[in-house]
mmCIF file of C-alpha atoms in Angstrom:
data_model
loop_
_atom_site.group_PDB
_atom_site.id
_atom_site.type_symbol
_atom_site.label_atom_id
_atom_site.label_comp_id
_atom_site.label_asym_id
_atom_site.label_seq_id
_atom_site.Cartn_x
_atom_site.Cartn_y
_atom_site.Cartn_z
ATOM 1 C CA UNK A 1 0.000 0.000 0.000
ATOM 2 C CA UNK A 2 1.202 3.486 -0.818
ATOM 3 C CA UNK A 3 2.068 5.444 2.301
ATOM 4 C CA UNK A 4 1.891 8.845 0.621
ATOM 5 C CA UNK A 5 -1.059 11.229 0.554
ATOM 6 C CA UNK A 6 -2.918 11.493 -2.779
ATOM 7 C CA UNK A 7 -1.563 14.123 -5.183
ATOM 8 C CA UNK A 8 -2.563 15.597 -8.498
ATOM 9 C CA UNK A 9 -0.248 15.754 -11.502
ATOM 10 C CA UNK A 10 1.034 19.253 -10.758
ATOM 11 C CA UNK A 11 1.966 18.337 -7.185
ATOM 12 C CA UNK A 12 3.748 15.162 -8.264
ATOM 13 C CA UNK A 13 5.761 16.988 -10.915
ATOM 14 C CA UNK A 14 6.647 19.833 -8.539
ATOM 15 C CA UNK A 15 7.925 17.397 -5.910
ATOM 16 C CA UNK A 16 9.868 15.416 -8.502
ATOM 17 C CA UNK A 17 11.435 18.587 -9.932
ATOM 18 C CA UNK A 18 12.507 19.634 -6.440
ATOM 19 C CA UNK A 19 14.140 16.224 -5.990
ATOM 20 C CA UNK A 20 16.052 16.581 -9.264
ATOM 21 C CA UNK A 21 17.323 20.030 -8.362
ATOM 22 C CA UNK A 22 18.020 19.654 -4.658
ATOM 23 C CA UNK A 23 19.067 16.023 -4.334
ATOM 24 C CA UNK A 24 20.437 15.148 -7.762
ATOM 25 C CA UNK A 25 21.946 18.525 -8.704
ATOM 26 C CA UNK A 26 20.484 18.254 -12.190
ATOM 27 C CA UNK A 27 20.780 21.170 -14.583
ATOM 28 C CA UNK A 28 17.656 23.173 -15.358
ATOM 29 C CA UNK A 29 17.601 21.764 -18.889
ATOM 30 C CA UNK A 30 17.635 18.213 -17.519
ATOM 31 C CA UNK A 31 14.895 19.042 -15.010
ATOM 32 C CA UNK A 32 12.692 20.417 -17.788
ATOM 33 C CA UNK A 33 13.330 17.441 -20.070
ATOM 34 C CA UNK A 34 12.742 14.819 -17.362
ATOM 35 C CA UNK A 35 9.585 16.526 -16.093
ATOM 36 C CA UNK A 36 8.220 16.802 -19.637
ATOM 37 C CA UNK A 37 8.839 13.080 -20.130
ATOM 38 C CA UNK A 38 7.200 12.196 -16.814
ATOM 39 C CA UNK A 39 4.216 14.433 -17.548
ATOM 40 C CA UNK A 40 3.734 12.589 -20.835
ATOM 41 C CA UNK A 41 4.159 9.233 -19.090
ATOM 42 C CA UNK A 42 1.618 9.942 -16.365
ATOM 43 C CA UNK A 43 -1.011 11.560 -18.587
ATOM 44 C CA UNK A 44 -0.723 8.570 -20.915
ATOM 45 C CA UNK A 45 -0.697 5.710 -18.415
ATOM 46 C CA UNK A 46 -2.200 6.856 -15.097
ATOM 47 C CA UNK A 47 -5.862 7.977 -15.129
ATOM 48 C CA UNK A 48 -6.780 10.785 -12.749
ATOM 49 C CA UNK A 49 -9.618 10.445 -10.236
ATOM 50 C CA UNK A 50 -12.567 12.845 -10.268
ATOM 51 C CA UNK A 51 -10.715 15.161 -7.896
ATOM 52 C CA UNK A 52 -7.639 15.114 -10.126
ATOM 53 C CA UNK A 53 -5.487 12.915 -7.907
ATOM 54 C CA UNK A 54 -3.354 10.160 -9.399
ATOM 55 C CA UNK A 55 -3.062 6.565 -8.279
ATOM 56 C CA UNK A 56 0.581 5.994 -9.126
ATOM 57 C CA UNK A 57 0.303 2.451 -7.819
ATOM 58 C CA UNK A 58 -1.276 1.311 -11.085
ATOM 59 C CA UNK A 59 1.923 2.124 -12.983
ATOM 60 C CA UNK A 60 3.618 -1.111 -14.018
ATOM 61 C CA UNK A 61 6.434 -2.315 -16.249
ATOM 62 C CA UNK A 62 4.005 -3.072 -19.084
ATOM 63 C CA UNK A 63 2.819 0.547 -18.990
ATOM 64 C CA UNK A 64 6.376 1.843 -19.143
ATOM 65 C CA UNK A 65 7.212 -0.390 -22.081
ATOM 66 C CA UNK A 66 4.030 0.528 -23.954
ATOM 67 C CA UNK A 67 4.711 4.230 -23.410
ATOM 68 C CA UNK A 68 8.258 3.827 -24.675
ATOM 69 C CA UNK A 69 7.267 1.720 -27.679
ATOM 70 C CA UNK A 70 4.599 4.250 -28.712
ATOM 71 C CA UNK A 71 7.314 6.868 -29.144
ATOM 72 C CA UNK A 72 9.756 4.652 -31.027
ATOM 73 C CA UNK A 73 8.528 5.583 -34.503
ATOM 74 C CA UNK A 74 8.804 9.336 -33.975
ATOM 75 C CA UNK A 75 11.995 9.728 -31.953
ATOM 76 C CA UNK A 76 15.671 8.912 -32.322
ATOM 77 C CA UNK A 77 17.721 6.662 -30.101
ATOM 78 C CA UNK A 78 19.034 9.494 -27.948
ATOM 79 C CA UNK A 79 15.532 10.750 -27.157
ATOM 80 C CA UNK A 80 14.280 7.242 -26.415
ATOM 81 C CA UNK A 81 17.265 6.632 -24.151
ATOM 82 C CA UNK A 82 16.510 9.852 -22.283
ATOM 83 C CA UNK A 83 12.828 8.924 -21.922
ATOM 84 C CA UNK A 84 13.810 5.589 -20.415
ATOM 85 C CA UNK A 85 16.199 7.349 -18.043
ATOM 86 C CA UNK A 86 13.452 9.800 -17.059
ATOM 87 C CA UNK A 87 11.020 6.985 -16.335
ATOM 88 C CA UNK A 88 13.556 5.013 -14.299
ATOM 89 C CA UNK A 89 14.507 8.094 -12.313
ATOM 90 C CA UNK A 90 10.864 8.896 -11.590
ATOM 91 C CA UNK A 91 9.784 5.418 -10.505
ATOM 92 C CA UNK A 92 12.866 5.068 -8.314
ATOM 93 C CA UNK A 93 12.038 8.364 -6.610
ATOM 94 C CA UNK A 94 8.344 7.491 -6.307
ATOM 95 C CA UNK A 95 9.234 4.164 -4.687
ATOM 96 C CA UNK A 96 11.680 5.695 -2.224
ATOM 97 C CA UNK A 97 9.167 8.341 -1.191
ATOM 98 C CA UNK A 98 6.355 5.857 -0.608
ATOM 99 C CA UNK A 99 4.278 6.884 -3.598
ATOM 100 C CA UNK A 100 4.401 3.392 -5.123
ATOM 101 C CA UNK A 101 4.972 -0.017 -3.521
ATOM 102 C CA UNK A 102 7.460 -1.374 -6.068
ATOM 103 C CA UNK A 103 9.762 0.116 -8.675
ATOM 104 C CA UNK A 104 8.735 -1.052 -12.174
ATOM 105 C CA UNK A 105 11.471 1.035 -13.764
ATOM 106 C CA UNK A 106 14.176 -1.322 -12.514
ATOM 107 C CA UNK A 107 13.488 -3.601 -15.472
ATOM 108 C CA UNK A 108 12.928 -0.926 -18.102
ATOM 109 C CA UNK A 109 15.677 -1.008 -20.718
ATOM 110 C CA UNK A 110 16.137 1.794 -23.206
ATOM 111 C CA UNK A 111 18.233 1.852 -26.372
ATOM 112 C CA UNK A 112 21.847 2.829 -26.077
ATOM 113 C CA UNK A 113 22.443 6.442 -26.969
ATOM 114 C CA UNK A 114 23.895 7.234 -30.366
ATOM 115 C CA UNK A 115 27.639 7.561 -29.942
ATOM 116 C CA UNK A 116 28.405 9.733 -32.912
ATOM 117 C CA UNK A 117 28.865 13.408 -33.560
ATOM 118 C CA UNK A 118 27.483 15.572 -36.338
ATOM 119 C CA UNK A 119 29.868 17.020 -38.876
ATOM 120 C CA UNK A 120 32.473 19.085 -37.093
ATOM 121 C CA UNK A 121 33.610 22.489 -38.307
ATOM 122 C CA UNK A 122 37.088 22.476 -39.784
ATOM 123 C CA UNK A 123 39.616 24.844 -38.254
ATOM 124 C CA UNK A 124 39.538 26.966 -41.404
ATOM 125 C CA UNK A 125 35.747 27.248 -41.134
ATOM 126 C CA UNK A 126 35.986 28.346 -37.505
ATOM 127 C CA UNK A 127 38.500 31.017 -38.504
ATOM 128 C CA UNK A 128 36.094 32.326 -41.136
ATOM 129 C CA UNK A 129 33.188 32.309 -38.686
ATOM 130 C CA UNK A 130 35.259 34.306 -36.203
ATOM 131 C CA UNK A 131 36.553 36.850 -38.728
ATOM 132 C CA UNK A 132 33.686 39.315 -38.041
ATOM 133 C CA UNK A 133 34.652 39.161 -34.368
ATOM 134 C CA UNK A 134 38.177 40.241 -35.282
ATOM 135 C CA UNK A 135 36.846 43.149 -37.372
ATOM 136 C CA UNK A 136 34.553 44.242 -34.536
ATOM 137 C CA UNK A 137 37.530 44.479 -32.200
ATOM 138 C CA UNK A 138 39.257 46.804 -34.648
ATOM 139 C CA UNK A 139 36.273 49.124 -35.108
ATOM 140 C CA UNK A 140 34.884 49.136 -31.525
ATOM 141 C CA UNK A 141 31.743 51.017 -32.616
ATOM 142 C CA UNK A 142 29.084 48.259 -32.600
ATOM 143 C CA UNK A 143 28.267 46.881 -29.116
ATOM 144 C CA UNK A 144 26.252 43.938 -30.469
ATOM 145 C CA UNK A 145 29.075 42.927 -32.814
ATOM 146 C CA UNK A 146 31.531 43.172 -29.917
ATOM 147 C CA UNK A 147 29.281 41.003 -27.783
ATOM 148 C CA UNK A 148 28.754 38.428 -30.515
ATOM 149 C CA UNK A 149 32.487 38.264 -31.126
ATOM 150 C CA UNK A 150 33.189 37.741 -27.437
ATOM 151 C CA UNK A 151 30.509 35.033 -27.235
ATOM 152 C CA UNK A 152 31.926 33.145 -30.222
ATOM 153 C CA UNK A 153 35.527 33.430 -29.072
ATOM 154 C CA UNK A 154 34.599 32.333 -25.546
ATOM 155 C CA UNK A 155 32.627 29.292 -26.729
ATOM 156 C CA UNK A 156 35.391 28.103 -29.034
ATOM 157 C CA UNK A 157 38.249 28.880 -26.637
ATOM 158 C CA UNK A 158 36.703 27.120 -23.640
ATOM 159 C CA UNK A 159 34.413 24.499 -25.180
ATOM 160 C CA UNK A 160 31.835 25.430 -22.566
ATOM 161 C CA UNK A 161 28.138 24.630 -22.770
ATOM 162 C CA UNK A 162 25.683 27.348 -23.764
ATOM 163 C CA UNK A 163 24.001 27.217 -20.340
ATOM 164 C CA UNK A 164 27.386 27.713 -18.712
ATOM 165 C CA UNK A 165 28.102 30.742 -20.873
ATOM 166 C CA UNK A 166 24.775 32.481 -20.224
ATOM 167 C CA UNK A 167 25.184 31.991 -16.460
ATOM 168 C CA UNK A 168 28.538 33.793 -16.362
ATOM 169 C CA UNK A 169 28.990 36.976 -14.351
ATOM 170 C CA UNK A 170 31.727 39.542 -14.895
ATOM 171 C CA UNK A 171 33.278 38.428 -11.606
ATOM 172 C CA UNK A 172 33.773 34.926 -13.029
ATOM 173 C CA UNK A 173 36.541 36.240 -15.287
ATOM 174 C CA UNK A 174 40.118 36.216 -14.027
ATOM 175 C CA UNK A 175 41.795 38.515 -16.525
ATOM 176 C CA UNK A 176 45.148 38.397 -14.753
ATOM 177 C CA UNK A 177 45.405 34.612 -15.059
ATOM 178 C CA UNK A 178 43.601 34.395 -18.396
ATOM 179 C CA UNK A 179 40.832 32.107 -17.173
ATOM 180 C CA UNK A 180 37.168 31.935 -16.228
ATOM 181 C CA UNK A 181 35.231 30.146 -13.523
ATOM 182 C CA UNK A 182 32.399 28.032 -14.957
ATOM 183 C CA UNK A 183 29.594 26.243 -13.128
ATOM 184 C CA UNK A 184 28.799 23.060 -15.023
ATOM 185 C CA UNK A 185 26.433 20.127 -14.768
ATOM 186 C CA UNK A 186 25.765 18.813 -11.294
ATOM 187 C CA UNK A 187 26.909 22.164 -9.867
ATOM 188 C CA UNK A 188 30.517 21.168 -10.585
ATOM 189 C CA UNK A 189 32.755 24.211 -10.772
ATOM 190 C CA UNK A 190 35.808 24.285 -13.009
ATOM 191 C CA UNK A 191 38.312 26.818 -14.261
ATOM 192 C CA UNK A 192 38.789 27.098 -18.015
ATOM 193 C CA UNK A 193 41.708 28.822 -19.769
ATOM 194 C CA UNK A 194 41.076 31.606 -22.249
ATOM 195 C CA UNK A 195 43.159 31.994 -25.393
ATOM 196 C CA UNK A 196 44.544 35.354 -26.466
ATOM 197 C CA UNK A 197 41.814 36.049 -29.077
ATOM 198 C CA UNK A 198 39.121 35.308 -26.489
ATOM 199 C CA UNK A 199 40.768 37.627 -23.969
ATOM 200 C CA UNK A 200 41.052 40.378 -26.575
ATOM 201 C CA UNK A 201 37.388 39.939 -27.514
ATOM 202 C CA UNK A 202 36.321 40.058 -23.861
ATOM 203 C CA UNK A 203 38.410 43.172 -23.237
ATOM 204 C CA UNK A 204 36.770 44.901 -26.200
ATOM 205 C CA UNK A 205 33.298 43.835 -25.071
ATOM 206 C CA UNK A 206 33.793 44.880 -21.450
ATOM 207 C CA UNK A 207 35.541 48.120 -22.305
ATOM 208 C CA UNK A 208 33.448 49.336 -25.243
ATOM 209 C CA UNK A 209 30.394 47.123 -25.825
ATOM 210 C CA UNK A 210 28.883 46.162 -22.483
ATOM 211 C CA UNK A 211 28.751 49.732 -21.102
ATOM 212 C CA UNK A 212 26.529 50.712 -24.051
ATOM 213 C CA UNK A 213 24.004 47.914 -23.412
ATOM 214 C CA UNK A 214 24.068 47.827 -19.609
ATOM 215 C CA UNK A 215 20.965 48.958 -17.744
ATOM 216 C CA UNK A 216 19.093 48.547 -14.448
ATOM 217 C CA UNK A 217 18.431 44.836 -15.126
ATOM 218 C CA UNK A 218 21.997 43.938 -16.077
ATOM 219 C CA UNK A 219 23.275 43.152 -12.575
ATOM 220 C CA UNK A 220 26.661 41.422 -12.957
ATOM 221 C CA UNK A 221 25.784 39.380 -16.062
ATOM 222 C CA UNK A 222 28.770 39.047 -18.370
ATOM 223 C CA UNK A 223 26.832 38.911 -21.633
ATOM 224 C CA UNK A 224 23.833 41.177 -22.241
ATOM 225 C CA UNK A 225 21.048 41.415 -24.780
ATOM 226 C CA UNK A 226 20.059 44.678 -26.435
ATOM 227 C CA UNK A 227 17.529 45.311 -23.646
ATOM 228 C CA UNK A 228 20.290 45.180 -21.061
ATOM 229 C CA UNK A 229 19.239 41.873 -19.570
ATOM 230 C CA UNK A 230 21.278 38.684 -19.309
ATOM 231 C CA UNK A 231 21.747 37.026 -22.685
ATOM 232 C CA UNK A 232 19.674 33.841 -22.963
ATOM 233 C CA UNK A 233 20.423 30.537 -24.664
ATOM 234 C CA UNK A 234 18.137 31.202 -27.625
ATOM 235 C CA UNK A 235 19.998 34.423 -28.393
ATOM 236 C CA UNK A 236 23.346 32.638 -28.212
ATOM 237 C CA UNK A 237 22.109 30.023 -30.684
ATOM 238 C CA UNK A 238 21.129 32.805 -33.057
ATOM 239 C CA UNK A 239 24.598 34.350 -32.759
ATOM 240 C CA UNK A 240 26.307 31.043 -33.562
ATOM 241 C CA UNK A 241 23.930 30.069 -36.362
ATOM 242 C CA UNK A 242 24.347 33.439 -38.064
ATOM 243 C CA UNK A 243 28.142 33.383 -37.848
ATOM 244 C CA UNK A 244 28.504 29.851 -39.204
ATOM 245 C CA UNK A 245 25.853 30.277 -41.904
ATOM 246 C CA UNK A 246 28.064 32.962 -43.466
ATOM 247 C CA UNK A 247 30.837 30.402 -44.051
ATOM 248 C CA UNK A 248 30.528 28.619 -47.431
ATOM 249 C CA UNK A 249 30.157 24.853 -47.069
ATOM 250 C CA UNK A 250 30.026 24.877 -43.275
ATOM 251 C CA UNK A 251 27.570 22.457 -41.655
ATOM 252 C CA UNK A 252 24.677 23.816 -39.625
ATOM 253 C CA UNK A 253 26.165 24.402 -36.195
ATOM 254 C CA UNK A 254 24.746 25.111 -32.747
ATOM 255 C CA UNK A 255 26.702 26.416 -29.740
ATOM 256 C CA UNK A 256 27.291 22.769 -28.888
ATOM 257 C CA UNK A 257 28.881 22.429 -32.314
ATOM 258 C CA UNK A 258 31.569 24.906 -31.288
ATOM 259 C CA UNK A 259 32.121 22.755 -28.206
ATOM 260 C CA UNK A 260 32.564 19.731 -30.485
ATOM 261 C CA UNK A 261 34.953 21.705 -32.664
ATOM 262 C CA UNK A 262 37.046 22.897 -29.722
ATOM 263 C CA UNK A 263 37.448 19.354 -28.396
ATOM 264 C CA UNK A 264 38.208 17.831 -31.788
ATOM 265 C CA UNK A 265 40.731 20.499 -32.749
ATOM 266 C CA UNK A 266 42.526 20.111 -29.418
ATOM 267 C CA UNK A 267 42.852 16.386 -30.036
ATOM 268 C CA UNK A 268 44.074 17.117 -33.553
ATOM 269 C CA UNK A 269 46.725 19.282 -31.896
ATOM 270 C CA UNK A 270 47.907 16.364 -29.737
ATOM 271 C CA UNK A 271 46.137 17.344 -26.502
ATOM 272 C CA UNK A 272 45.728 14.381 -24.167
ATOM 273 C CA UNK A 273 42.244 13.067 -23.501
ATOM 274 C CA UNK A 274 42.330 13.841 -19.786
ATOM 275 C CA UNK A 275 43.033 17.530 -20.434
ATOM 276 C CA UNK A 276 40.130 17.729 -22.871
ATOM 277 C CA UNK A 277 37.913 16.034 -20.281
ATOM 278 C CA UNK A 278 38.820 18.678 -17.722
ATOM 279 C CA UNK A 279 38.241 21.505 -20.186
ATOM 280 C CA UNK A 280 34.790 20.239 -21.156
ATOM 281 C CA UNK A 281 33.742 19.366 -17.613
ATOM 282 C CA UNK A 282 32.884 15.746 -18.366
ATOM 283 C CA UNK A 283 32.343 13.643 -15.260
ATOM 284 C CA UNK A 284 33.818 10.542 -16.899
ATOM 285 C CA UNK A 285 36.532 9.993 -19.474
ATOM 286 C CA UNK A 286 34.246 7.728 -21.520
ATOM 287 C CA UNK A 287 32.119 10.748 -22.449
ATOM 288 C CA UNK A 288 35.172 12.555 -23.795
ATOM 289 C CA UNK A 289 36.340 9.519 -25.774
ATOM 290 C CA UNK A 290 33.642 10.077 -28.369
ATOM 291 C CA UNK A 291 35.695 12.992 -29.699
ATOM 292 C CA UNK A 292 38.568 10.669 -30.567
ATOM 293 C CA UNK A 293 36.332 9.105 -33.219
ATOM 294 C CA UNK A 294 36.181 12.319 -35.230
ATOM 295 C CA UNK A 295 39.768 13.428 -34.839
ATOM 296 C CA UNK A 296 40.645 11.987 -38.224
ATOM 297 C CA UNK A 297 43.636 14.188 -38.986
ATOM 298 C CA UNK A 298 45.355 13.169 -35.768
ATOM 299 C CA UNK A 299 44.791 9.509 -36.595
ATOM 300 C CA UNK A 300 46.078 9.912 -40.139
ATOM 301 C CA UNK A 301 49.184 11.730 -38.937
ATOM 302 C CA UNK A 302 49.953 9.051 -36.366
ATOM 303 C CA UNK A 303 49.379 6.369 -38.997
ATOM 304 C CA UNK A 304 51.776 8.038 -41.449
ATOM 305 C CA UNK A 305 54.456 8.387 -38.782
ATOM 306 C CA UNK A 306 54.196 4.956 -37.189
ATOM 307 C CA UNK A 307 52.775 2.388 -39.605
ATOM 308 C CA UNK A 308 55.445 0.460 -41.563
ATOM 309 C CA UNK A 309 53.383 0.501 -44.758
ATOM 310 C CA UNK A 310 51.747 3.928 -44.451
#
């Protein structure tokens, strides 16, 4: 028998979201994705009583499998793997908190995530995408161009995630040591080095661009929109998409694509895997190893140097 008081869907999701944030240290993007999956799961498989409360005890393994199978035709392996992870996380939490008597998610198996990367920008393509940033630093008269240049240089120099970039405050920069403090997934803090072009772009933005956009709502946010508020992730995606779209032959690229490019180009330059792991903020080395699969030039070079019949 469930030992928990009856709850409606909103109350269940609110409690689960609090668990993800407070106990699991999940990022806000993960919380939103997991809660969206669980909302879909519960509205599909658990009927509400007349007063809106849910009897989570009716949720079984067959329901989880049917819910997952219904999505198989419309979603890729990565999405299906995340849905399975969401369901397992939810049923585990519901069991521990007395909302259900047994955990049906223990036996739910999802597909393995795709372990491949999209096409990665070549170094020459990155240089072309960043050329407007270089011009903006010479002219110093367009605050938005200075900001966009600093955003692009920072993303490529550090390989940071877009959520990490938009959360940055001015105080997170250490100009003297050429680094920045970044808060990553699971509230893990790391320090990332900044290359000379990134430092120059940040200096131009802070000295000439940011003061023109700053307003009452700016607080200490490092990157600002034209309204003076903290730059959001959608705006950063627009900045990256616009810069890369201007490069002939370049693949469609998101901010995460610049992260892929930074990691791949470091490996091409003979960086060791552990250093790239630390730069990207990966919790495990296995996550970073995916980038070795696309570092073709490094592999070819090693093959030419070492193979007896190269």
